[in-house]
Amino acid sequence: MSGGIDSALVAYLSAEALGAAQVKALRMPYRTSNPDSLSDAQQVIDALGIATETVEITEMAEPLFKRYPEMNAQRRGNIMARLRMIVLYDQSVEFGGLVVGTSNKTEMLLGYSTIYGDSAAALQPIADLYKYQIRQLSLAMGVPRSILDKPPSADLWEGQTDEGELGFTYDQVDQLLYLLVDERYRPEECIEAGFDAAFVQRVWRQVRLNHYKRTMPNIPKLSARTLGHDFLYLRDWTG
Amino acid sequence: MNAAAILARGGSLLPRLAINPDLARQMIVGFIRDAIHKAGSTRAVIGLERRD
């Protein structure tokens, strides 16, 4: 998100977990990025006293955009997200820190992210919180009001908002996802409960079709011990 | 009251999503510390603009 609530909250939580001196925030604007995003990000950096660096991605992205002038907003957005991933992982080595993700449960369930782009991270500390809960925790942690009140936006074009692009509000979809995922309602039960049928079908389809973004790539089982099938050690396995 | 009854009265399910912020904060802070230390690091890198 663009100097938004999710990344601000992760910065606050990481600074508390590790100490401000152990956290580095990267600002990676493209030439059309909203300047407000940079100033909102600066508020977080100033409040926490964490290290920061601004790495423009414009010169990295332009050659590919020129190669494919017909490129639509989705392709351009994906390229920018993946360029930022490259910068972050390079800084991960330089700073000696792990890339901490800023995805929330709502966008992960909807697949509203770029795989190997903004969803790329070593850990995802807020991915079990719906957007509604992100706001609640951010308020409690003292995230600046201007960030809390800003409409969520991926800043893909001037005036773009997540909710406008998705076609529904986070409050609406969080309630539906809560029933589908946490309460294990079937889609037809959500419709019976009063949700619009087209809305339920659209959201549930989005959740199902984007499941591949939330798991490791599938591997066909060909041997006696296949990674992800039989070789199932936890990631913090030390044996 | 079940979800259908709440929605039928024009109510919202959002109060059901409410978390205990102090507990969530404590759990996530511990998670970050643990996950980073287990990977042999003490530091974090965060992108403040990831998608625009």
Short mmCIF file of N, CA, C and O in Angstrom, two decimals, chain A residues 74-132:
data_model
loop_
_atom_site.label_atom_id
_atom_site.label_comp_id
_atom_site.label_asym_id
_atom_site.label_seq_id
_atom_site.Cartn_x
_atom_site.Cartn_y
_atom_site.Cartn_z
N GLN A 74 -2.95 -3.02 -15.27
CA GLN A 74 -2.65 -4.20 -14.46
C GLN A 74 -1.20 -4.66 -14.67
O GLN A 74 -0.46 -4.93 -13.72
N ARG A 75 -0.80 -4.73 -15.95
CA ARG A 75 0.58 -5.16 -16.24
C ARG A 75 1.59 -4.17 -15.67
O ARG A 75 2.61 -4.55 -15.10
N ARG A 76 1.29 -2.91 -15.84
CA ARG A 76 2.22 -1.89 -15.32
C ARG A 76 2.31 -1.97 -13.80
O ARG A 76 3.40 -1.90 -13.23
N GLY A 77 1.16 -2.14 -13.16
CA GLY A 77 1.13 -2.25 -11.70
C GLY A 77 1.91 -3.46 -11.21
O GLY A 77 2.65 -3.39 -10.21
N ASN A 78 1.77 -4.58 -11.93
CA ASN A 78 2.50 -5.79 -11.54
C ASN A 78 4.01 -5.59 -11.67
O ASN A 78 4.79 -6.00 -10.81
N ILE A 79 4.42 -4.94 -12.75
CA ILE A 79 5.86 -4.70 -12.95
C ILE A 79 6.41 -3.80 -11.84
O ILE A 79 7.46 -4.07 -11.26
N MET A 80 5.66 -2.77 -11.52
CA MET A 80 6.13 -1.86 -10.46
C MET A 80 6.22 -2.59 -9.11
O MET A 80 7.17 -2.42 -8.36
N ALA A 81 5.21 -3.43 -8.84
CA ALA A 81 5.23 -4.18 -7.57
C ALA A 81 6.43 -5.12 -7.52
O ALA A 81 7.07 -5.28 -6.47
N ARG A 82 6.75 -5.73 -8.67
CA ARG A 82 7.88 -6.68 -8.67
C ARG A 82 9.22 -5.95 -8.65
O ARG A 82 10.20 -6.47 -8.11
N LEU A 83 9.28 -4.78 -9.23
CA LEU A 83 10.53 -3.99 -9.12
C LEU A 83 10.78 -3.60 -7.67
O LEU A 83 11.91 -3.64 -7.18
N ARG A 84 9.70 -3.26 -6.97
CA ARG A 84 9.85 -2.91 -5.55
C ARG A 84 10.32 -4.13 -4.75
O ARG A 84 11.10 -4.01 -3.81
N MET A 85 9.83 -5.29 -5.14
CA MET A 85 10.27 -6.52 -4.48
C MET A 85 11.78 -6.70 -4.68
O MET A 85 12.50 -7.05 -3.74
N ILE A 86 12.27 -6.45 -5.88
CA ILE A 86 13.71 -6.59 -6.15
C ILE A 86 14.51 -5.63 -5.27
O ILE A 86 15.51 -6.01 -4.66
N VAL A 87 14.04 -4.39 -5.19
CA VAL A 87 14.74 -3.40 -4.36
C VAL A 87 14.73 -3.84 -2.90
O VAL A 87 15.76 -3.79 -2.21
N LEU A 88 13.59 -4.28 -2.42
CA LEU A 88 13.47 -4.70 -1.02
C LEU A 88 14.40 -5.87 -0.70
O LEU A 88 15.06 -5.89 0.34
N TYR A 89 14.41 -6.87 -1.58
CA TYR A 89 15.26 -8.03 -1.31
C TYR A 89 16.74 -7.69 -1.43
O TYR A 89 17.57 -8.29 -0.74
N ASP A 90 17.08 -6.74 -2.27
CA ASP A 90 18.48 -6.29 -2.32
C ASP A 90 18.83 -5.58 -1.01
O ASP A 90 19.89 -5.82 -0.42
N GLN A 91 17.91 -4.74 -0.54
CA GLN A 91 18.15 -4.04 0.73
C GLN A 91 18.16 -5.01 1.91
O GLN A 91 18.81 -4.76 2.92
N SER A 92 17.44 -6.10 1.76
CA SER A 92 17.44 -7.14 2.79
C SER A 92 18.87 -7.65 3.02
O SER A 92 19.30 -7.83 4.16
N VAL A 93 19.61 -7.84 1.94
CA VAL A 93 21.00 -8.30 2.05
C VAL A 93 21.88 -7.17 2.59
O VAL A 93 22.67 -7.36 3.52
N GLU A 94 21.70 -5.98 2.04
CA GLU A 94 22.56 -4.85 2.41
C GLU A 94 22.39 -4.48 3.89
O GLU A 94 23.34 -4.25 4.61
N PHE A 95 21.15 -4.48 4.36
CA PHE A 95 20.84 -4.08 5.74
C PHE A 95 20.92 -5.28 6.70
O PHE A 95 21.03 -5.09 7.91
N GLY A 96 20.88 -6.47 6.12
CA GLY A 96 20.91 -7.68 6.96
C GLY A 96 19.61 -7.92 7.69
O GLY A 96 19.60 -8.44 8.81
N GLY A 97 18.50 -7.58 7.04
CA GLY A 97 17.20 -7.79 7.67
C GLY A 97 16.26 -8.58 6.78
O GLY A 97 16.46 -8.63 5.56
N LEU A 98 15.26 -9.19 7.39
CA LEU A 98 14.28 -9.93 6.60
C LEU A 98 13.20 -8.98 6.07
O LEU A 98 12.86 -7.99 6.73
N VAL A 99 12.68 -9.31 4.90
CA VAL A 99 11.58 -8.51 4.34
C VAL A 99 10.29 -8.88 5.08
O VAL A 99 9.88 -10.04 5.11
N VAL A 100 9.71 -7.87 5.71
CA VAL A 100 8.47 -8.10 6.46
C VAL A 100 7.30 -7.64 5.60
O VAL A 100 7.27 -6.50 5.12
N GLY A 101 6.36 -8.55 5.37
CA GLY A 101 5.23 -8.27 4.49
C GLY A 101 4.18 -7.40 5.15
O GLY A 101 4.09 -7.30 6.38
N THR A 102 3.35 -6.79 4.31
CA THR A 102 2.33 -5.87 4.81
C THR A 102 0.93 -6.25 4.31
O THR A 102 0.03 -5.42 4.28
N SER A 103 0.77 -7.51 3.90
CA SER A 103 -0.54 -7.94 3.38
C SER A 103 -1.51 -8.22 4.52
O SER A 103 -1.11 -8.74 5.56
N ASN A 104 -2.77 -7.88 4.31
CA ASN A 104 -3.79 -8.19 5.32
C ASN A 104 -4.66 -9.36 4.84
O ASN A 104 -4.57 -9.79 3.69
N LYS A 105 -5.51 -9.86 5.74
CA LYS A 105 -6.31 -11.06 5.45
C LYS A 105 -7.31 -10.81 4.32
O LYS A 105 -7.54 -11.69 3.48
N THR A 106 -7.87 -9.62 4.28
CA THR A 106 -8.87 -9.30 3.25
C THR A 106 -8.25 -9.39 1.86
O THR A 106 -8.75 -10.09 0.98
N GLU A 107 -7.13 -8.71 1.67
CA GLU A 107 -6.53 -8.70 0.33
C GLU A 107 -5.90 -10.05 -0.02
O GLU A 107 -5.91 -10.45 -1.18
N MET A 108 -5.42 -10.78 0.97
CA MET A 108 -4.87 -12.10 0.67
C MET A 108 -5.98 -13.05 0.23
O MET A 108 -5.81 -13.83 -0.69
N LEU A 109 -7.12 -13.00 0.90
CA LEU A 109 -8.23 -13.87 0.51
C LEU A 109 -8.76 -13.50 -0.87
O LEU A 109 -9.09 -14.38 -1.67
N LEU A 110 -8.81 -12.22 -1.17
CA LEU A 110 -9.34 -11.78 -2.47
C LEU A 110 -8.31 -11.91 -3.58
O LEU A 110 -8.64 -11.76 -4.75
N GLY A 111 -7.06 -12.17 -3.22
CA GLY A 111 -6.00 -12.22 -4.23
C GLY A 111 -5.68 -10.84 -4.77
O GLY A 111 -5.18 -10.71 -5.89
N TYR A 112 -5.97 -9.82 -3.98
CA TYR A 112 -5.75 -8.44 -4.41
C TYR A 112 -4.30 -8.05 -4.12
O TYR A 112 -4.00 -7.23 -3.26
N SER A 113 -3.40 -8.72 -4.84
CA SER A 113 -1.97 -8.46 -4.66
C SER A 113 -1.25 -9.01 -5.88
O SER A 113 -1.82 -9.76 -6.67
N THR A 114 0.01 -8.64 -6.02
CA THR A 114 0.83 -9.15 -7.11
C THR A 114 1.71 -10.27 -6.57
O THR A 114 2.54 -10.02 -5.67
N ILE A 115 1.54 -11.48 -7.09
CA ILE A 115 2.35 -12.59 -6.61
C ILE A 115 3.82 -12.33 -6.96
O ILE A 115 4.13 -11.85 -8.05
N TYR A 116 4.69 -12.57 -6.01
CA TYR A 116 6.12 -12.26 -6.11
C TYR A 116 6.37 -10.76 -6.27
O TYR A 116 7.43 -10.34 -6.70
N GLY A 117 5.37 -9.99 -5.92
CA GLY A 117 5.52 -8.52 -5.92
C GLY A 117 5.30 -8.04 -4.50
O GLY A 117 6.08 -8.36 -3.60
N ASP A 118 4.18 -7.35 -4.27
CA ASP A 118 3.92 -6.85 -2.92
C ASP A 118 3.62 -7.97 -1.93
O ASP A 118 3.70 -7.76 -0.72
N SER A 119 3.28 -9.16 -2.44
CA SER A 119 3.01 -10.26 -1.49
C SER A 119 4.29 -11.01 -1.10
O SER A 119 4.24 -11.89 -0.24
N ALA A 120 5.41 -10.68 -1.72
CA ALA A 120 6.66 -11.38 -1.42
C ALA A 120 7.22 -10.91 -0.08
O ALA A 120 7.42 -9.71 0.13
N ALA A 121 7.47 -11.84 0.82
CA ALA A 121 7.99 -11.47 2.15
C ALA A 121 8.48 -12.72 2.86
O ALA A 121 8.11 -13.84 2.51
N ALA A 122 9.30 -12.51 3.88
CA ALA A 122 9.77 -13.63 4.70
C ALA A 122 8.75 -13.98 5.77
O ALA A 122 8.71 -15.11 6.25
N LEU A 123 7.96 -13.01 6.18
CA LEU A 123 6.90 -13.24 7.16
C LEU A 123 5.77 -12.25 6.89
O LEU A 123 6.01 -11.19 6.31
N GLN A 124 4.58 -12.62 7.29
CA GLN A 124 3.41 -11.77 7.05
C GLN A 124 2.69 -11.55 8.39
O GLN A 124 1.72 -12.23 8.71
N PRO A 125 3.15 -10.59 9.17
CA PRO A 125 2.65 -10.46 10.55
C PRO A 125 1.20 -10.02 10.70
O PRO A 125 0.59 -10.26 11.74
N ILE A 126 0.63 -9.35 9.68
CA ILE A 126 -0.76 -8.87 9.86
C ILE A 126 -1.74 -9.59 8.94
O ILE A 126 -2.86 -9.14 8.74
N ALA A 127 -1.32 -10.73 8.38
CA ALA A 127 -2.16 -11.42 7.39
C ALA A 127 -3.29 -12.23 8.00
O ALA A 127 -4.04 -12.88 7.27
N ASP A 128 -3.41 -12.21 9.32
CA ASP A 128 -4.60 -12.83 9.93
C ASP A 128 -5.55 -11.77 10.46
O ASP A 128 -6.41 -12.05 11.29
N LEU A 129 -5.38 -10.56 9.98
CA LEU A 129 -6.27 -9.46 10.39
C LEU A 129 -7.00 -8.91 9.17
O LEU A 129 -6.37 -8.55 8.17
N TYR A 130 -8.33 -8.85 9.27
CA TYR A 130 -9.11 -8.20 8.22
C TYR A 130 -8.86 -6.70 8.27
O TYR A 130 -8.37 -6.16 9.26
N LYS A 131 -9.20 -6.05 7.15
CA LYS A 131 -8.96 -4.60 7.06
C LYS A 131 -9.61 -3.86 8.23
O LYS A 131 -9.04 -2.91 8.77
N TYR A 132 -10.80 -4.28 8.62
CA TYR A 132 -11.49 -3.66 9.76
C TYR A 132 -10.63 -3.77 11.02
O TYR A 132 -10.53 -2.82 11.82
#
